[in-house]
């Protein structure tokens, strides 16, 4: 059975180039950092969960809600091909039950915060705002886009950011959880303006405090689609033992 079915809608993707060394301690066993055009990325992503079903059931008051996550990109070689996936530093949602299920069953890094969003659709432009409260501060992601959808070009940066179909979770130095996410190729709205007001250190720790003064190298708004998250799979790395003489 699938773990989760939902729609991911209006994904705001703020992308930063980082030194891959920063991510090494977060890297799950059996994966390696995925690079595009000689760049290593982390992305801050805000979007809407819609029509959510967990294990086939709609949980009252947990069907439509916001999520914001910080993630980076990895790949894993298996059966002669590369699987491309993401690793989450943290995922913020407004629902305690979602946090409990994800952290307990998948050992993910979810956190519950007050959240809100606003979407304004006009004749020529759309505005998307995602906000969450950490302590007394409201953190904000805001984008203004054209309201005409366009295809995401194959092998483009936007394609790299959006076309990762596995999630990987580091359990310990030898054990990794893998789960597959399925969805069709997404379309995008061209971003005209963007604004971000986030306390990166308070939200994501000292390793990512430098993002406070770093500008994103790209910003996208993907329309999204229906998605399916399949049940997790354990990947056990067998330690190599030295021969004894």
CSV table of C-alpha atoms in Angstrom, one decimal:
chain,number,residue,atom,x,y,z
A,1,UNK,CA,0.0,0.0,0.0
A,2,UNK,CA,1.1,3.6,-0.7
A,3,UNK,CA,2.0,5.5,2.5
A,4,UNK,CA,0.5,8.8,1.3
A,5,UNK,CA,-1.5,10.3,-1.6
A,6,UNK,CA,-2.0,14.0,-2.0
A,7,UNK,CA,-1.6,17.0,-4.3
A,8,UNK,CA,1.4,19.2,-4.1
A,9,UNK,CA,0.4,22.6,-5.3
A,10,UNK,CA,2.2,25.9,-6.1
A,11,UNK,CA,5.7,25.0,-5.1
A,12,UNK,CA,7.9,28.0,-4.4
A,13,UNK,CA,11.6,26.9,-4.8
A,14,UNK,CA,14.4,29.2,-3.6
A,15,UNK,CA,17.7,27.6,-4.7
A,16,UNK,CA,21.1,28.3,-3.2
A,17,UNK,CA,24.6,27.2,-4.3
A,18,UNK,CA,26.5,25.8,-1.3
A,19,UNK,CA,29.8,24.0,-0.5
A,20,UNK,CA,29.1,20.3,-0.6
A,21,UNK,CA,31.3,19.8,2.5
A,22,UNK,CA,28.6,21.4,4.6
A,23,UNK,CA,26.2,18.6,3.6
A,24,UNK,CA,28.5,15.6,4.2
A,25,UNK,CA,27.3,15.0,7.8
A,26,UNK,CA,23.7,14.9,6.6
A,27,UNK,CA,24.4,12.5,3.7
A,28,UNK,CA,22.6,9.1,4.0
A,29,UNK,CA,24.7,6.0,3.6
A,30,UNK,CA,24.7,4.6,0.1
A,31,UNK,CA,24.0,8.0,-1.5
A,32,UNK,CA,26.2,10.8,-2.9
A,33,UNK,CA,25.6,14.4,-3.5
A,34,UNK,CA,23.9,15.2,-6.9
A,35,UNK,CA,25.6,18.0,-8.7
A,36,UNK,CA,24.2,20.1,-11.6
A,37,UNK,CA,26.5,22.1,-13.9
A,38,UNK,CA,29.3,21.9,-11.3
A,39,UNK,CA,27.0,23.4,-8.6
A,40,UNK,CA,25.8,21.9,-5.3
A,41,UNK,CA,22.3,23.1,-4.3
A,42,UNK,CA,20.1,23.4,-1.2
A,43,UNK,CA,16.5,24.5,-1.8
A,44,UNK,CA,14.0,26.2,0.5
A,45,UNK,CA,10.6,25.0,-0.7
A,46,UNK,CA,7.1,26.2,0.3
A,47,UNK,CA,4.0,24.6,-1.0
A,48,UNK,CA,0.4,23.3,-0.3
A,49,UNK,CA,-0.6,19.8,0.6
A,50,UNK,CA,-4.1,19.2,-0.8
A,51,UNK,CA,-6.6,16.3,-0.5
A,52,UNK,CA,-4.1,14.3,1.6
A,53,UNK,CA,-4.7,10.7,2.4
A,54,UNK,CA,-2.4,8.7,4.8
A,55,UNK,CA,-2.6,4.9,4.3
A,56,UNK,CA,-5.7,5.5,2.2
A,57,UNK,CA,-7.6,7.5,4.8
A,58,UNK,CA,-8.4,11.3,5.0
A,59,UNK,CA,-7.6,12.4,8.5
A,60,UNK,CA,-10.1,15.2,9.6
A,61,UNK,CA,-8.4,18.7,9.8
A,62,UNK,CA,-5.2,17.2,8.2
A,63,UNK,CA,-6.3,17.2,4.5
A,64,UNK,CA,-5.1,20.7,3.3
A,65,UNK,CA,-2.1,22.4,4.9
A,66,UNK,CA,1.1,24.2,4.2
A,67,UNK,CA,4.7,22.8,4.2
A,68,UNK,CA,8.1,24.5,4.1
A,69,UNK,CA,11.2,22.4,3.8
A,70,UNK,CA,15.0,22.8,3.4
A,71,UNK,CA,16.5,20.1,1.2
A,72,UNK,CA,19.4,19.0,-0.8
A,73,UNK,CA,19.9,16.6,-3.7
A,74,UNK,CA,21.5,13.2,-3.9
A,75,UNK,CA,21.7,10.2,-6.2
A,76,UNK,CA,22.1,6.4,-5.6
A,77,UNK,CA,23.4,3.8,-8.1
A,78,UNK,CA,21.3,0.6,-8.2
A,79,UNK,CA,20.7,-2.1,-10.8
A,80,UNK,CA,22.8,-0.3,-13.4
A,81,UNK,CA,21.1,3.1,-13.1
A,82,UNK,CA,21.1,6.3,-11.0
A,83,UNK,CA,18.2,7.1,-8.7
A,84,UNK,CA,17.9,10.8,-8.1
A,85,UNK,CA,16.5,11.9,-4.8
A,86,UNK,CA,16.3,14.5,-2.0
A,87,UNK,CA,17.4,14.7,1.6
A,88,UNK,CA,15.4,16.9,4.0
A,89,UNK,CA,17.2,19.0,6.6
A,90,UNK,CA,13.9,19.9,8.1
A,91,UNK,CA,10.2,19.9,7.1
A,92,UNK,CA,7.8,22.4,8.8
A,93,UNK,CA,4.0,21.8,8.9
A,94,UNK,CA,1.2,23.2,11.0
A,95,UNK,CA,-0.2,19.8,12.0
A,96,UNK,CA,1.1,17.9,15.0
A,97,UNK,CA,-0.3,14.6,13.8
A,98,UNK,CA,1.6,14.9,10.5
A,99,UNK,CA,4.8,15.6,12.4
A,100,UNK,CA,4.2,12.6,14.7
A,101,UNK,CA,3.5,10.2,11.9
A,102,UNK,CA,6.5,11.3,9.7
A,103,UNK,CA,9.0,11.4,12.6
A,104,UNK,CA,7.8,8.1,14.1
A,105,UNK,CA,7.3,5.9,11.0
A,106,UNK,CA,9.9,7.5,8.7
A,107,UNK,CA,12.3,9.0,11.2
A,108,UNK,CA,12.1,12.3,9.2
A,109,UNK,CA,12.9,15.7,10.6
A,110,UNK,CA,9.4,17.3,10.8
A,111,UNK,CA,8.6,20.2,13.1
A,112,UNK,CA,5.2,21.8,13.9
A,113,UNK,CA,4.8,25.6,13.7
A,114,UNK,CA,2.0,28.0,13.1
A,115,UNK,CA,1.7,28.6,9.4
A,116,UNK,CA,-0.4,30.5,6.9
A,117,UNK,CA,-0.4,31.2,3.2
A,118,UNK,CA,-2.0,33.6,0.7
A,119,UNK,CA,-2.5,33.2,-3.1
A,120,UNK,CA,-3.7,36.1,-5.2
A,121,UNK,CA,-4.5,35.4,-8.8
A,122,UNK,CA,-4.9,38.4,-11.1
A,123,UNK,CA,-5.3,38.9,-14.8
A,124,UNK,CA,-1.6,39.0,-15.7
A,125,UNK,CA,0.2,38.0,-12.5
A,126,UNK,CA,-0.1,35.7,-9.4
A,127,UNK,CA,1.3,36.3,-5.9
A,128,UNK,CA,2.2,33.4,-3.6
A,129,UNK,CA,3.1,33.9,0.1
A,130,UNK,CA,4.1,31.2,2.6
A,131,UNK,CA,4.7,32.1,6.2
A,132,UNK,CA,5.5,30.2,9.4
A,133,UNK,CA,6.1,31.4,13.0
A,134,UNK,CA,9.3,30.5,14.9
A,135,UNK,CA,9.2,32.0,18.3
A,136,UNK,CA,7.9,35.6,17.9
A,137,UNK,CA,9.0,36.0,14.3
A,138,UNK,CA,7.0,35.3,11.2
A,139,UNK,CA,9.2,33.9,8.4
A,140,UNK,CA,8.1,34.8,4.9
A,141,UNK,CA,8.6,33.5,1.3
A,142,UNK,CA,6.9,35.6,-1.4
A,143,UNK,CA,6.8,35.4,-5.2
A,144,UNK,CA,5.1,37.3,-8.0
A,145,UNK,CA,4.8,35.4,-11.2
A,146,UNK,CA,3.2,35.6,-14.6
A,147,UNK,CA,0.0,33.6,-14.7
A,148,UNK,CA,0.8,31.7,-17.9
A,149,UNK,CA,2.0,28.1,-17.4
A,150,UNK,CA,5.1,27.0,-19.4
A,151,UNK,CA,6.9,23.7,-19.7
A,152,UNK,CA,10.0,23.0,-17.7
A,153,UNK,CA,12.8,22.5,-20.2
A,154,UNK,CA,14.5,19.1,-20.1
A,155,UNK,CA,18.1,19.2,-18.7
A,156,UNK,CA,17.6,22.7,-17.4
A,157,UNK,CA,18.3,23.8,-13.9
A,158,UNK,CA,14.6,23.9,-13.1
A,159,UNK,CA,14.4,20.3,-14.4
A,160,UNK,CA,17.2,19.3,-12.1
A,161,UNK,CA,15.5,20.9,-9.1
A,162,UNK,CA,12.0,19.4,-9.7
A,163,UNK,CA,12.8,16.0,-11.2
A,164,UNK,CA,14.0,14.0,-8.2
A,165,UNK,CA,11.8,11.0,-7.5
A,166,UNK,CA,13.2,9.4,-4.3
A,167,UNK,CA,13.5,10.5,-0.7
A,168,UNK,CA,16.4,9.4,1.5
A,169,UNK,CA,16.7,9.6,5.3
A,170,UNK,CA,19.8,9.1,7.3
A,171,UNK,CA,19.0,6.8,10.2
A,172,UNK,CA,22.6,6.2,11.3
A,173,UNK,CA,26.0,5.8,9.7
A,174,UNK,CA,25.0,2.5,8.1
A,175,UNK,CA,21.2,2.6,7.7
A,176,UNK,CA,19.2,4.6,5.2
A,177,UNK,CA,15.5,4.7,4.5
A,178,UNK,CA,14.4,5.1,0.8
A,179,UNK,CA,11.0,5.9,-0.4
A,180,UNK,CA,9.8,6.7,-4.0
A,181,UNK,CA,7.7,9.7,-4.9
A,182,UNK,CA,5.7,9.6,-8.1
A,183,UNK,CA,4.2,12.5,-10.1
A,184,UNK,CA,4.1,13.7,-13.7
A,185,UNK,CA,6.4,16.3,-15.0
A,186,UNK,CA,5.5,19.7,-13.7
A,187,UNK,CA,4.9,23.1,-15.4
A,188,UNK,CA,6.0,26.4,-14.1
A,189,UNK,CA,5.1,30.1,-13.8
A,190,UNK,CA,7.8,32.6,-14.7
A,191,UNK,CA,8.9,34.4,-11.6
A,192,UNK,CA,8.9,38.2,-11.9
A,193,UNK,CA,9.8,39.2,-8.3
A,194,UNK,CA,10.6,37.5,-5.1
A,195,UNK,CA,11.1,38.3,-1.4
A,196,UNK,CA,12.4,36.3,1.5
A,197,UNK,CA,12.6,37.2,5.2
A,198,UNK,CA,13.8,34.2,7.2
A,199,UNK,CA,16.0,33.6,10.2
A,200,UNK,CA,18.0,30.7,8.8
A,201,UNK,CA,20.0,30.0,11.9
A,202,UNK,CA,17.0,29.8,14.2
A,203,UNK,CA,15.1,27.6,11.8
A,204,UNK,CA,17.9,25.3,10.5
A,205,UNK,CA,20.9,25.7,12.8
A,206,UNK,CA,24.4,27.2,12.6
A,207,UNK,CA,25.4,25.1,9.6
A,208,UNK,CA,23.0,27.1,7.4
A,209,UNK,CA,23.3,30.5,9.1
A,210,UNK,CA,25.3,31.7,6.1
A,211,UNK,CA,22.2,31.6,3.9
A,212,UNK,CA,21.0,34.7,5.8
A,213,UNK,CA,23.2,36.9,3.7
A,214,UNK,CA,23.3,34.8,0.5
A,215,UNK,CA,21.0,35.5,-2.4
A,216,UNK,CA,19.3,32.5,-4.1
A,217,UNK,CA,20.9,31.8,-7.5
A,218,UNK,CA,17.4,30.9,-8.9
A,219,UNK,CA,13.8,31.0,-7.9
A,220,UNK,CA,11.0,28.9,-9.5
A,221,UNK,CA,7.2,28.4,-9.0
A,222,UNK,CA,6.1,25.0,-10.1
A,223,UNK,CA,2.4,24.4,-10.4
A,224,UNK,CA,2.6,20.9,-9.0
A,225,UNK,CA,0.3,17.9,-9.3
A,226,UNK,CA,-1.1,14.8,-7.7
A,227,UNK,CA,1.7,12.8,-6.0
A,228,UNK,CA,2.1,9.4,-4.3
A,229,UNK,CA,4.7,8.5,-1.6
A,230,UNK,CA,5.3,4.8,-1.5
A,231,UNK,CA,6.2,2.8,1.6
A,232,UNK,CA,9.8,3.1,2.9
A,233,UNK,CA,12.5,0.6,2.2
A,234,UNK,CA,15.6,0.0,4.4
A,235,UNK,CA,19.0,0.2,2.8
A,236,UNK,CA,21.6,-1.5,5.0
A,237,UNK,CA,25.2,-0.7,4.4
A,238,UNK,CA,27.4,-3.7,5.4
A,239,UNK,CA,30.7,-2.5,7.0
A,240,UNK,CA,33.9,-3.8,5.4
A,241,UNK,CA,35.9,-5.7,8.0
A,242,UNK,CA,39.7,-5.8,7.8
A,243,UNK,CA,41.1,-9.3,7.4
A,244,UNK,CA,42.7,-10.7,10.5
A,245,UNK,CA,46.1,-12.4,10.2
